[in-house]
PDB file of C-alpha atoms in Angstrom:
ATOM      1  CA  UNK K   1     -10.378   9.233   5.747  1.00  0.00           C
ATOM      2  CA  UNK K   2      -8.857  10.994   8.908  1.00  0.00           C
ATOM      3  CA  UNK K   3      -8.760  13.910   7.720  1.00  0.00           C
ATOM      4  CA  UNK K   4     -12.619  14.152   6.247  1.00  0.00           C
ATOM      5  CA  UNK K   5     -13.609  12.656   9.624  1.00  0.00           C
ATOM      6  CA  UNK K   6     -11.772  15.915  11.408  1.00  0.00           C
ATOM      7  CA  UNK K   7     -13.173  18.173   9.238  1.00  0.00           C
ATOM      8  CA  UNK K   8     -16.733  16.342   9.811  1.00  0.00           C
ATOM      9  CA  UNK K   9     -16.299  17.235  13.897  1.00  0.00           C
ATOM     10  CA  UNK K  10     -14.641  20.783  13.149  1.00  0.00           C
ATOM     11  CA  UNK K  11     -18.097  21.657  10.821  1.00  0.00           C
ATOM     12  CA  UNK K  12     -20.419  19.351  13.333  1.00  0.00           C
ATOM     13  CA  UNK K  13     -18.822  21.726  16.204  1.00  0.00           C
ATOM     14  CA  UNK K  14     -19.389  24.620  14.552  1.00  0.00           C
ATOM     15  CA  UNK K  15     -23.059  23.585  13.847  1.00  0.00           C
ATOM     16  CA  UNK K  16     -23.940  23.157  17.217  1.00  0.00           C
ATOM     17  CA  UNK K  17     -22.423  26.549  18.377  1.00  0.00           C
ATOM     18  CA  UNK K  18     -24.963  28.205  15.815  1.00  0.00           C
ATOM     19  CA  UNK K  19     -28.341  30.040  17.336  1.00  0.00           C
ATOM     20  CA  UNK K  20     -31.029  27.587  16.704  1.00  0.00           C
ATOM     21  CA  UNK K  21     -32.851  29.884  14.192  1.00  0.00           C
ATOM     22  CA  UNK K  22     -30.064  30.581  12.229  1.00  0.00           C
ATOM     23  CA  UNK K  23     -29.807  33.681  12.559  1.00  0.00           C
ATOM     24  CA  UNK K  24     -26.017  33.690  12.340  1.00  0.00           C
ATOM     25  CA  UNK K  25     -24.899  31.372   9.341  1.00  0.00           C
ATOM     26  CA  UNK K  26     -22.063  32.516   7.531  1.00  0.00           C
ATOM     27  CA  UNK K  27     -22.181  34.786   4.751  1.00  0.00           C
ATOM     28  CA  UNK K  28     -21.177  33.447   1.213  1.00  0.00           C
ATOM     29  CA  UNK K  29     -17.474  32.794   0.416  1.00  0.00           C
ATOM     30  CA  UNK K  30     -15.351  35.010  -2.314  1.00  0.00           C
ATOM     31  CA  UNK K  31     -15.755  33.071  -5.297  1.00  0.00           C
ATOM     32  CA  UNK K  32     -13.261  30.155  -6.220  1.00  0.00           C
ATOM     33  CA  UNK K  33     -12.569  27.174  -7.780  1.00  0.00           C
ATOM     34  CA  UNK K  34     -13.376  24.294  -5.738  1.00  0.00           C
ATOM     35  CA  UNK K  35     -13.054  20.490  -7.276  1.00  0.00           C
ATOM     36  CA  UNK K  36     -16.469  20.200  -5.859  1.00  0.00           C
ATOM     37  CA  UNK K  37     -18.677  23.373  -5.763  1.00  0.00           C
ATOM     38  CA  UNK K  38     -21.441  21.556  -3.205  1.00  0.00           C
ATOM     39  CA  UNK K  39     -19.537  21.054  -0.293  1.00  0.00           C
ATOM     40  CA  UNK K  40     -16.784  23.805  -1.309  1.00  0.00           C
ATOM     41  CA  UNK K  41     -13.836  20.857  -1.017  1.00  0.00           C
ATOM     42  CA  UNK K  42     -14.841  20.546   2.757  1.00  0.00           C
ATOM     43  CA  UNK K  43     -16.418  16.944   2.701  1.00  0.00           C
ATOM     44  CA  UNK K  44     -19.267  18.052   4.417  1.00  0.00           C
ATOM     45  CA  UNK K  45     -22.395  20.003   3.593  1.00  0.00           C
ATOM     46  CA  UNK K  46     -23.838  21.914   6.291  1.00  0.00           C
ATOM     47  CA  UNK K  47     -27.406  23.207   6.392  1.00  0.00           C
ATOM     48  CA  UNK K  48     -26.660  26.418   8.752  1.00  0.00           C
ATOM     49  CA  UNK K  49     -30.475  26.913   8.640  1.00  0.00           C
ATOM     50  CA  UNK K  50     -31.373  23.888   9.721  1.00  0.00           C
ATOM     51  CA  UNK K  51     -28.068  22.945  11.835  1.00  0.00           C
ATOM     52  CA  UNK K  52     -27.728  19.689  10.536  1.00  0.00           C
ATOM     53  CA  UNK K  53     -24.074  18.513   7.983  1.00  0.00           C
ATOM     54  CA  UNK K  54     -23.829  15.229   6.246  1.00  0.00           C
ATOM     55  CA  UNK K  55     -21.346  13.670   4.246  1.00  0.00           C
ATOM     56  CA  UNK K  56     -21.186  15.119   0.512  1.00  0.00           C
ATOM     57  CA  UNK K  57     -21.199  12.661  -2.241  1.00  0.00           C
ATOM     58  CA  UNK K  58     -17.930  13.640  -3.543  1.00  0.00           C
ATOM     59  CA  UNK K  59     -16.206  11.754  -0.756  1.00  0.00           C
ATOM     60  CA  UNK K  60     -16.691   8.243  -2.717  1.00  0.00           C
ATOM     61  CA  UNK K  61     -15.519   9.726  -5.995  1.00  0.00           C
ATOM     62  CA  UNK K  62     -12.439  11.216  -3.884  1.00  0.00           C
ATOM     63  CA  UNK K  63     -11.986   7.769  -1.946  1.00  0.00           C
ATOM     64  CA  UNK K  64     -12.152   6.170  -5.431  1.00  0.00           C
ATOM     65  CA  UNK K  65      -9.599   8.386  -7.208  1.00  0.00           C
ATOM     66  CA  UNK K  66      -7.265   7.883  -4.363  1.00  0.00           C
ATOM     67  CA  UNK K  67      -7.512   4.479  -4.264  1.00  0.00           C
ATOM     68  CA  UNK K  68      -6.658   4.367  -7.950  1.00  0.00           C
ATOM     69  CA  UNK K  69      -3.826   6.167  -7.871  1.00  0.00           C
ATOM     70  CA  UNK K  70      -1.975   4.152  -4.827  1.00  0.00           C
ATOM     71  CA  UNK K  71      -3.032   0.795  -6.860  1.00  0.00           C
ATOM     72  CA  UNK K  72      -0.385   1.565  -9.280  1.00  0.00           C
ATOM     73  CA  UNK K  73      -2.300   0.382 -11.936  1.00  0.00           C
ATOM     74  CA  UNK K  74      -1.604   2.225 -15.302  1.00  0.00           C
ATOM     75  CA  UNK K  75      -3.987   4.051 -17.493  1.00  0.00           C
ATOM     76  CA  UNK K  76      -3.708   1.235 -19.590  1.00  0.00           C
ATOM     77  CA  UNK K  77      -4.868  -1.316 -17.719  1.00  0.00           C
ATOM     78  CA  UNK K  78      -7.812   0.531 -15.642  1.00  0.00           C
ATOM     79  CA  UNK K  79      -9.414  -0.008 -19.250  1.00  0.00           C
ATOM     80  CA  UNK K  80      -8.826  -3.878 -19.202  1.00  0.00           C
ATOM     81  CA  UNK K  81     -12.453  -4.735 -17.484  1.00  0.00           C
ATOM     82  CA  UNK K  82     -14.623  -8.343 -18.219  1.00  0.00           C
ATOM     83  CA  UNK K  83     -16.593  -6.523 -20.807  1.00  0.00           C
ATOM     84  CA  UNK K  84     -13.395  -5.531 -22.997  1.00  0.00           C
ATOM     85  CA  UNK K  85     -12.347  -8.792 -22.952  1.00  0.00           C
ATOM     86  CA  UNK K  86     -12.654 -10.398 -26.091  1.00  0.00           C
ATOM     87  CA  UNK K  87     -14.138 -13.623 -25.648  1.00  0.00           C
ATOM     88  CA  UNK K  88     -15.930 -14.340 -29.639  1.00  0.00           C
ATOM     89  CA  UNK K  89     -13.419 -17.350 -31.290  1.00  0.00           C
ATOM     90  CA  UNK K  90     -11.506 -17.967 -27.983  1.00  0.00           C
ATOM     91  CA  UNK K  91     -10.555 -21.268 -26.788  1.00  0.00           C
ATOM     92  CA  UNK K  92     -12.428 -22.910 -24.735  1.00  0.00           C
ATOM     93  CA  UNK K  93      -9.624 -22.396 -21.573  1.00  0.00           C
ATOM     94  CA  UNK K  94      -9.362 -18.775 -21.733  1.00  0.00           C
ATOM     95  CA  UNK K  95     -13.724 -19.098 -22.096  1.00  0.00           C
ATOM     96  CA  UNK K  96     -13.583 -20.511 -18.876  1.00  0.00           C
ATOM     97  CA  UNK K  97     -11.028 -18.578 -17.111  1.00  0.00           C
ATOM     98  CA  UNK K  98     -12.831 -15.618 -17.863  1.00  0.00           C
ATOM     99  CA  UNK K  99     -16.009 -16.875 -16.547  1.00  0.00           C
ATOM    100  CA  UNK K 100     -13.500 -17.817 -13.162  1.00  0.00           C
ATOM    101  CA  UNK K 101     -12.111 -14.850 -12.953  1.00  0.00           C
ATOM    102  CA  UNK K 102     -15.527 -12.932 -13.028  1.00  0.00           C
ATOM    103  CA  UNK K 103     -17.139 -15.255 -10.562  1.00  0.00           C
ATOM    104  CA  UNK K 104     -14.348 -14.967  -8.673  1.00  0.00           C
ATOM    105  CA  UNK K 105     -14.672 -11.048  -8.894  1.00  0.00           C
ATOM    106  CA  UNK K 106     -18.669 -10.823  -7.893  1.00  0.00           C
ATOM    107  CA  UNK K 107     -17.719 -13.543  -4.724  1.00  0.00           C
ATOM    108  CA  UNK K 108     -15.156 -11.486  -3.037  1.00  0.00           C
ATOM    109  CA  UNK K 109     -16.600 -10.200  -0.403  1.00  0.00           C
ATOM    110  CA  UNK K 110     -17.386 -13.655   0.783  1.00  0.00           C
ATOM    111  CA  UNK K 111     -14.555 -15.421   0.509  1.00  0.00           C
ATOM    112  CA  UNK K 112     -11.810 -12.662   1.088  1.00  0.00           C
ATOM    113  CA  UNK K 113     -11.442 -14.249   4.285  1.00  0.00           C
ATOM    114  CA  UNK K 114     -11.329 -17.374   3.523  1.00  0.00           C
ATOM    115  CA  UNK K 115      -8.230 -20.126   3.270  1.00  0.00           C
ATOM    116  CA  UNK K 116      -8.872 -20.016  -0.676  1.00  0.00           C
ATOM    117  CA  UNK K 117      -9.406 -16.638  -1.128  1.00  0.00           C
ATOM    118  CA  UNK K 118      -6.741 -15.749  -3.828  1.00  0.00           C
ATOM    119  CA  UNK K 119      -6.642 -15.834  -8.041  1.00  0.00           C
ATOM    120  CA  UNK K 120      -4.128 -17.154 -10.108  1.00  0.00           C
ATOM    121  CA  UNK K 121      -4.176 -17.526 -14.042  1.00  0.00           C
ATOM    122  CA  UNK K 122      -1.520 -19.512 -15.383  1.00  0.00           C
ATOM    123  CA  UNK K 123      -0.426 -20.220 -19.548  1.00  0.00           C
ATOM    124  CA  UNK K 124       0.510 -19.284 -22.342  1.00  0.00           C
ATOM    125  CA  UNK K 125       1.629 -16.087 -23.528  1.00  0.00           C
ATOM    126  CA  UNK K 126      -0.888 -13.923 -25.049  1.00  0.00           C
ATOM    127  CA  UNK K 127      -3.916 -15.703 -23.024  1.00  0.00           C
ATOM    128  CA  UNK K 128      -5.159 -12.828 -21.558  1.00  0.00           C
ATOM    129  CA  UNK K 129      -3.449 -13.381 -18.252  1.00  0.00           C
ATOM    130  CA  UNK K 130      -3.138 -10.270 -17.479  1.00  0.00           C
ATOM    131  CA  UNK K 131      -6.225  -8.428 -18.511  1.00  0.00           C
ATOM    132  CA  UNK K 132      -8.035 -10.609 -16.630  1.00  0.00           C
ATOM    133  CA  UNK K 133      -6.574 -10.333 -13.447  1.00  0.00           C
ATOM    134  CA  UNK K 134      -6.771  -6.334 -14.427  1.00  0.00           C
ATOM    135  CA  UNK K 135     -10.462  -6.758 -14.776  1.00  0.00           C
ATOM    136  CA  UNK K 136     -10.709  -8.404 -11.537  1.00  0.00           C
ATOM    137  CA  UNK K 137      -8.499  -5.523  -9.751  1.00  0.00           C
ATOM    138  CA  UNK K 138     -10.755  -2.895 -11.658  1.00  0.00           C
ATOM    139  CA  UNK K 139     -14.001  -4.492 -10.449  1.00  0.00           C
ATOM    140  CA  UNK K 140     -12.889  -4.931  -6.597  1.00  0.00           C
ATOM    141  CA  UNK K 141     -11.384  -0.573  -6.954  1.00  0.00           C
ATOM    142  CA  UNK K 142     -14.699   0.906  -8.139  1.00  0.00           C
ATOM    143  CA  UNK K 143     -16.082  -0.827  -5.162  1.00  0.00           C
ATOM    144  CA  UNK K 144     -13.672   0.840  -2.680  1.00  0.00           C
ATOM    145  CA  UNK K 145     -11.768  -2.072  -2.024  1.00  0.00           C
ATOM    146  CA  UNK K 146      -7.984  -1.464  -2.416  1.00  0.00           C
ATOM    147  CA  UNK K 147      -5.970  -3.291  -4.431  1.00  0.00           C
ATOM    148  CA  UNK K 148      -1.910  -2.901  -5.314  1.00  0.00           C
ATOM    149  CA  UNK K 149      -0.481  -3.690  -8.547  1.00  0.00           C
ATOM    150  CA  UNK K 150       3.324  -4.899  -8.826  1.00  0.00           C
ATOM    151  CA  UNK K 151       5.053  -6.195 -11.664  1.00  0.00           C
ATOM    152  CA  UNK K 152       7.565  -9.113 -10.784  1.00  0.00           C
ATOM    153  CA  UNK K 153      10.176  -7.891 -13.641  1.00  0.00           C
ATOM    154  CA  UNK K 154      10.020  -4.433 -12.883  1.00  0.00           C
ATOM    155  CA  UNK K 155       8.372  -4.407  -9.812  1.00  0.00           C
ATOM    156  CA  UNK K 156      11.719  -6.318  -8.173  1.00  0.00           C
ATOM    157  CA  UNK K 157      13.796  -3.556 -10.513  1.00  0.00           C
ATOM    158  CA  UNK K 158      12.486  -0.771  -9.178  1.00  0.00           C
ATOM    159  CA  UNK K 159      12.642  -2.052  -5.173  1.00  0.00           C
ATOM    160  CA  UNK K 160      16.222  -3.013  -5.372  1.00  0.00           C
ATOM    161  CA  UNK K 161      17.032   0.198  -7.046  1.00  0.00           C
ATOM    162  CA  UNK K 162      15.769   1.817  -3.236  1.00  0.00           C
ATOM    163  CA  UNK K 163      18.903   0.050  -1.384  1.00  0.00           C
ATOM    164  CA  UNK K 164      21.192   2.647  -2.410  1.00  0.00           C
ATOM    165  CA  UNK K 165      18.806   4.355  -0.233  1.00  0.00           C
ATOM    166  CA  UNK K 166      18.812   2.496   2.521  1.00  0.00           C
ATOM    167  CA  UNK K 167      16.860  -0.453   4.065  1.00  0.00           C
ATOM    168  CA  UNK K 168      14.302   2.137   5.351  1.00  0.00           C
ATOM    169  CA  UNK K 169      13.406   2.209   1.992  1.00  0.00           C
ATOM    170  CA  UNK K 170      13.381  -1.025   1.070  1.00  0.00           C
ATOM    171  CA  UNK K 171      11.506  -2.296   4.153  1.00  0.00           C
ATOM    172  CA  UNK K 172       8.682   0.065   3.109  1.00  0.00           C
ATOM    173  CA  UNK K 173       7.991  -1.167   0.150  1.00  0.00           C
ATOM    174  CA  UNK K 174       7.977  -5.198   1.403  1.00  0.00           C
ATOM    175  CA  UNK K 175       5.715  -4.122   4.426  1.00  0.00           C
ATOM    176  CA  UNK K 176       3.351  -2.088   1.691  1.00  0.00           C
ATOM    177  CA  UNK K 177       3.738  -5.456  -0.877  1.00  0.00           C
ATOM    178  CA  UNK K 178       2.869  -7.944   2.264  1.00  0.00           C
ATOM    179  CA  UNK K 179       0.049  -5.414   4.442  1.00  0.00           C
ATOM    180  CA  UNK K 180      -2.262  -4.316   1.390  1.00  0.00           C
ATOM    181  CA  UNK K 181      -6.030  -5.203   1.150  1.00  0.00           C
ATOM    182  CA  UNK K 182      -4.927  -7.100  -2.051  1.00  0.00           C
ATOM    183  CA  UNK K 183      -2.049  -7.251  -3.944  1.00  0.00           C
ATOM    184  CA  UNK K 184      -1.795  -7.925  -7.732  1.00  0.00           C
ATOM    185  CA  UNK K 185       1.311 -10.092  -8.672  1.00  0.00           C
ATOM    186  CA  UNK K 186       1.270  -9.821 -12.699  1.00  0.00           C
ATOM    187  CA  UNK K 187       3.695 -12.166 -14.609  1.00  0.00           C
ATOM    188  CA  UNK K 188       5.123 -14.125 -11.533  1.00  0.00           C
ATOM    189  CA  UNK K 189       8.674 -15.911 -11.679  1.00  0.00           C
ATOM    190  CA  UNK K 190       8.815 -14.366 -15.312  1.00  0.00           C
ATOM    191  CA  UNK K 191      12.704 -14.415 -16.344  1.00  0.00           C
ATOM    192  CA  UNK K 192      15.109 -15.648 -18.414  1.00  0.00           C
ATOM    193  CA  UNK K 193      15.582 -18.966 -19.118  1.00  0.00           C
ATOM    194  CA  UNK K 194      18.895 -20.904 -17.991  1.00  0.00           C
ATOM    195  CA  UNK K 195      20.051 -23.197 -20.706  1.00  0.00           C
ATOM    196  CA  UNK K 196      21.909 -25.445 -18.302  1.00  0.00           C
ATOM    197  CA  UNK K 197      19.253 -26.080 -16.557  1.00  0.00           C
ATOM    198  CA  UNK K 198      16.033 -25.736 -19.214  1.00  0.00           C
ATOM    199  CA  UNK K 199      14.167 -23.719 -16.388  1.00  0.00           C
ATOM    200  CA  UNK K 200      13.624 -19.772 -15.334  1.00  0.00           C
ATOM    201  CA  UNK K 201      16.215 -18.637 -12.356  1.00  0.00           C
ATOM    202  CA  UNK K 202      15.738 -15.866 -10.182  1.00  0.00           C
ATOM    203  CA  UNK K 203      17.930 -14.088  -8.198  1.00  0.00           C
ATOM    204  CA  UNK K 204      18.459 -14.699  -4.569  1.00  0.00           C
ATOM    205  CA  UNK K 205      17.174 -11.953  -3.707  1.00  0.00           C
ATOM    206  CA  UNK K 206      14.295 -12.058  -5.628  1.00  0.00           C
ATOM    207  CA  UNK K 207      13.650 -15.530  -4.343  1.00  0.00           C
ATOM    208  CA  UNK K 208      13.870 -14.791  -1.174  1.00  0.00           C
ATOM    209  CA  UNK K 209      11.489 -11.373  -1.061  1.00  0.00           C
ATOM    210  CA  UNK K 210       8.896 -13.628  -3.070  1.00  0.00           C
ATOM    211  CA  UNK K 211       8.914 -16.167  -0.329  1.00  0.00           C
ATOM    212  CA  UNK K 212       8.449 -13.432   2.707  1.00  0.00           C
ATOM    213  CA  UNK K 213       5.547 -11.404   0.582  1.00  0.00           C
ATOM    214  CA  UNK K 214       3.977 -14.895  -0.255  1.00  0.00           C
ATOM    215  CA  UNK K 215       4.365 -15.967   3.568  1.00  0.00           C
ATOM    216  CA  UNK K 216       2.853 -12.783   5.052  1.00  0.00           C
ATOM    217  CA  UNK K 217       0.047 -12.765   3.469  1.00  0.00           C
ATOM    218  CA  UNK K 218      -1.033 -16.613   3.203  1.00  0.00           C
ATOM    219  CA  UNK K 219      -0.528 -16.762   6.978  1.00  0.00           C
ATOM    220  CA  UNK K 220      -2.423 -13.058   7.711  1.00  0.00           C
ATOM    221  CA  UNK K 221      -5.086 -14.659   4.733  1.00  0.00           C
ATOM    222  CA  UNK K 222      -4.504 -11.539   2.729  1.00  0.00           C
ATOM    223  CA  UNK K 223      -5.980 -12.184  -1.218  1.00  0.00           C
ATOM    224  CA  UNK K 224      -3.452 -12.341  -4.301  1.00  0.00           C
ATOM    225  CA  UNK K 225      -4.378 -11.871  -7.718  1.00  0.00           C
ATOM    226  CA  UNK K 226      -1.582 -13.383 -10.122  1.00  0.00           C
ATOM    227  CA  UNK K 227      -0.569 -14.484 -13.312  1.00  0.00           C
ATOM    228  CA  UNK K 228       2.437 -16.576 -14.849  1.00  0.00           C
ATOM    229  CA  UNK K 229       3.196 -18.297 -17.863  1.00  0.00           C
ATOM    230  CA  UNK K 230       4.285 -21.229 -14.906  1.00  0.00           C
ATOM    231  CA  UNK K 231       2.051 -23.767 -13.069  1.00  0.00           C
ATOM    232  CA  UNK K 232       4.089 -26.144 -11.341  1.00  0.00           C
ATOM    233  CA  UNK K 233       7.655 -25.586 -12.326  1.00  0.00           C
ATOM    234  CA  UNK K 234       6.558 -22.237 -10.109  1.00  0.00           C
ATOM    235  CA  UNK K 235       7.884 -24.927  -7.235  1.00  0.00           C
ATOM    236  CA  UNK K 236      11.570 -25.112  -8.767  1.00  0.00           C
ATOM    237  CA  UNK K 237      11.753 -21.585  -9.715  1.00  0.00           C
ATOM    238  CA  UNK K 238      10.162 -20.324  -6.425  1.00  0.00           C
ATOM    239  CA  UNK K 239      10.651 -22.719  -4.260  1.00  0.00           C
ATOM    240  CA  UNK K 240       7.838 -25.551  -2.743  1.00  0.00           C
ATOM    241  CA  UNK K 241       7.323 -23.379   0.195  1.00  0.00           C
ATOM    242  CA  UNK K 242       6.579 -20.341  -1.783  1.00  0.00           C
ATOM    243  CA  UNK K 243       4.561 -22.190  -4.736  1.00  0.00           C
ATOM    244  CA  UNK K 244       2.588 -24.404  -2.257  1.00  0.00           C
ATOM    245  CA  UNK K 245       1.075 -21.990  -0.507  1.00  0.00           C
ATOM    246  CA  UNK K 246       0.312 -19.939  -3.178  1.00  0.00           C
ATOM    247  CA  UNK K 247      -1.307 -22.898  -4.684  1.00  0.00           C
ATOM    248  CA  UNK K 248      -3.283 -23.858  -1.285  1.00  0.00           C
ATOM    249  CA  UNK K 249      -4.725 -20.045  -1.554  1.00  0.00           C
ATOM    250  CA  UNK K 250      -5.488 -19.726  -4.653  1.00  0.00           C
ATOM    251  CA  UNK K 251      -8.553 -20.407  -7.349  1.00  0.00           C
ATOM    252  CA  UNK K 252      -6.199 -21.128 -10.564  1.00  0.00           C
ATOM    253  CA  UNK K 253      -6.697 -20.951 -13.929  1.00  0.00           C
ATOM    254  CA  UNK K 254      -4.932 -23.174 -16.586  1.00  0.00           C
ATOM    255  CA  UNK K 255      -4.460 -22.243 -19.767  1.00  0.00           C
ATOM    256  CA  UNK K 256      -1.547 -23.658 -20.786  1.00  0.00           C
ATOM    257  CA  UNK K 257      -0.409 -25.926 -23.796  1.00  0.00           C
ATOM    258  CA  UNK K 258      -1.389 -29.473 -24.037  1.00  0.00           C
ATOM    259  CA  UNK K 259       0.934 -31.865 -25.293  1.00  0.00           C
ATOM    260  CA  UNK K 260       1.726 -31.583 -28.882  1.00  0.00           C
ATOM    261  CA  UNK K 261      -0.399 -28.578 -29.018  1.00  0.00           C
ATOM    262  CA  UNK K 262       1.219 -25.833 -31.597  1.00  0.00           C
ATOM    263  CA  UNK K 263       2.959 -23.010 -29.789  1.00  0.00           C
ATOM    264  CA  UNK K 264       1.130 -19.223 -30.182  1.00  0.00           C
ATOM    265  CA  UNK K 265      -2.197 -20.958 -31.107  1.00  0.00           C
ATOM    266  CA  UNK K 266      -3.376 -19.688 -27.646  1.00  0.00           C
ATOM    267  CA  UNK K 267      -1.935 -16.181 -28.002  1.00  0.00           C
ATOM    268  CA  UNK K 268      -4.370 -13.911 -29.098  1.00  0.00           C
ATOM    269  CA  UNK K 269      -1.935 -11.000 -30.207  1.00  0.00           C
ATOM    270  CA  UNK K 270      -0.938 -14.037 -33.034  1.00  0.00           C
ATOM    271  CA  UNK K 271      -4.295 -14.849 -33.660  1.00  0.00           C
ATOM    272  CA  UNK K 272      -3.727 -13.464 -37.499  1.00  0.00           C
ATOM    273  CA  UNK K 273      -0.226 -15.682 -38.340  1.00  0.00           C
ATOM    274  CA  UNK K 274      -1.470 -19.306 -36.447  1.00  0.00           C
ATOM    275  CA  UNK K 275      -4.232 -21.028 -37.715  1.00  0.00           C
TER     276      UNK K 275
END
């Protein structure tokens, strides 16, 4: 946005140095290719008759696309929106969580600031979890509001992989994880399962960089969007610090198993093998 403002005062200067009939506008550029052929890439169309430049319309579309590709959100999933999601023989949970998420979605603006301002689904595998926290993400980019995606499996992977880098590296990706307009947390405190003690365990590491995103941005009220197959054993495998305040800012979802309730009757990728 810097930059298009600069090149707004280096065309708004050179508008105002024109004669005021216009007698000296510049002469037609050698043809080239140009990702938008109104404005010529500058940002700014100028009326050199006239003497008067305003903003071209391409600089949405170009905020947009950037914004997209820093979200970090897959090709994939930018097609995961409320009106793919399948909603026609769903149970009644995943109904509702779709209507949450959506309301959610269209009530941003006024609650972004807000002690509650944050969207969790939690359940079973194959709910949907995901695509509907995608859908909200989607909505909130093609409105300009910036939103980054980070998976806790690979996500954690790919950020520990940086310390053979150094802690420069490292600290740039926490402070981008804790600062962002909103960050999407998909599949939170999803691991493997330790037999001795019949829960998920994390790493330290992992435990400990969950807590200090988490703590950021509940105390700087900064929105999360996550899911987890985990409601509240999220405060063993977390931590209460970390879970409770996630909780506290957080609209959540539940759409997980009731007792006695047949496993993969809620998964909708199983939907053909469980009656």
């Amino acid at each position: 946005m810097e930059q298009i403002q600069e090149r707004v005062q280096r065309l708004l200067e050179q508008v105002q140095s024109q004669p005021q009939n216009g007698s000296n506008s510049r002469q037609p550029e050698a043809q080239r290719e140009y990702e938008c052929q109104k404005c010529k890439d500058e940002c700014v169309i100028v009326d050199w008759q006239r003497n008067v430049a305003r903003l071209c319309e391409c600089v949405e579309q170009k905020r947009l696309n950037r914004a997209l590709r820093h979200s970090r959100i897959s090709e994939e999933f930018r097609t995961k929106t409320f009106e793919s999601f399948e909603l026609s023989g769903r149970d009644p949970r995943i109904v509702a969580a779709w209507r949450q998420a959506k309301d959610y979605a269209e009530r941003f603006d006024h609650m972004k600031e807000s002690r509650q301002n944050s969207f969790g689904i939690v359940g079973a595998v194959g709910s949907g979890k995901t695509h509907l926290i995608c859908a909200i993400a989607n909505n909130l980019l093609h409105r300009g509001i910036g939103v980054r995606y980070f998976n806790f499996v690979t996500g954690f992977k790919e950020m520990f992989a940086k310390y053979d880098e150094g802690g420069q590296a490292v600290e740039e990706i926490r402070h981008e994880l804790q600062t962002c307009e909103v960050l999407m947390l998909d599949d939170l405190a999803k691991g493997k399962q330790d037999r001795q003690i019949g829960q998920v365990r994390v790493s330290d590491a992992v435990y400990n960089e969950t807590y200090a995103i988490v703590e950021y941005r509940y105390f700087n009220r900064l929105p999360i969007l996550w899911s987890s197959e985990l409601y509240f054993d999220l405060i063993d495998v977390l931590g209460e610090a970390t879970a409770s305040r996630l909780f506290e800012m957080s609209n959540i979802s539940d759409v997980t198993y009731r007792d006695n309730e047949p496993i993969g009757s809620l998964n909708y990728r199983l939907r053909k093998f469980v009656g």
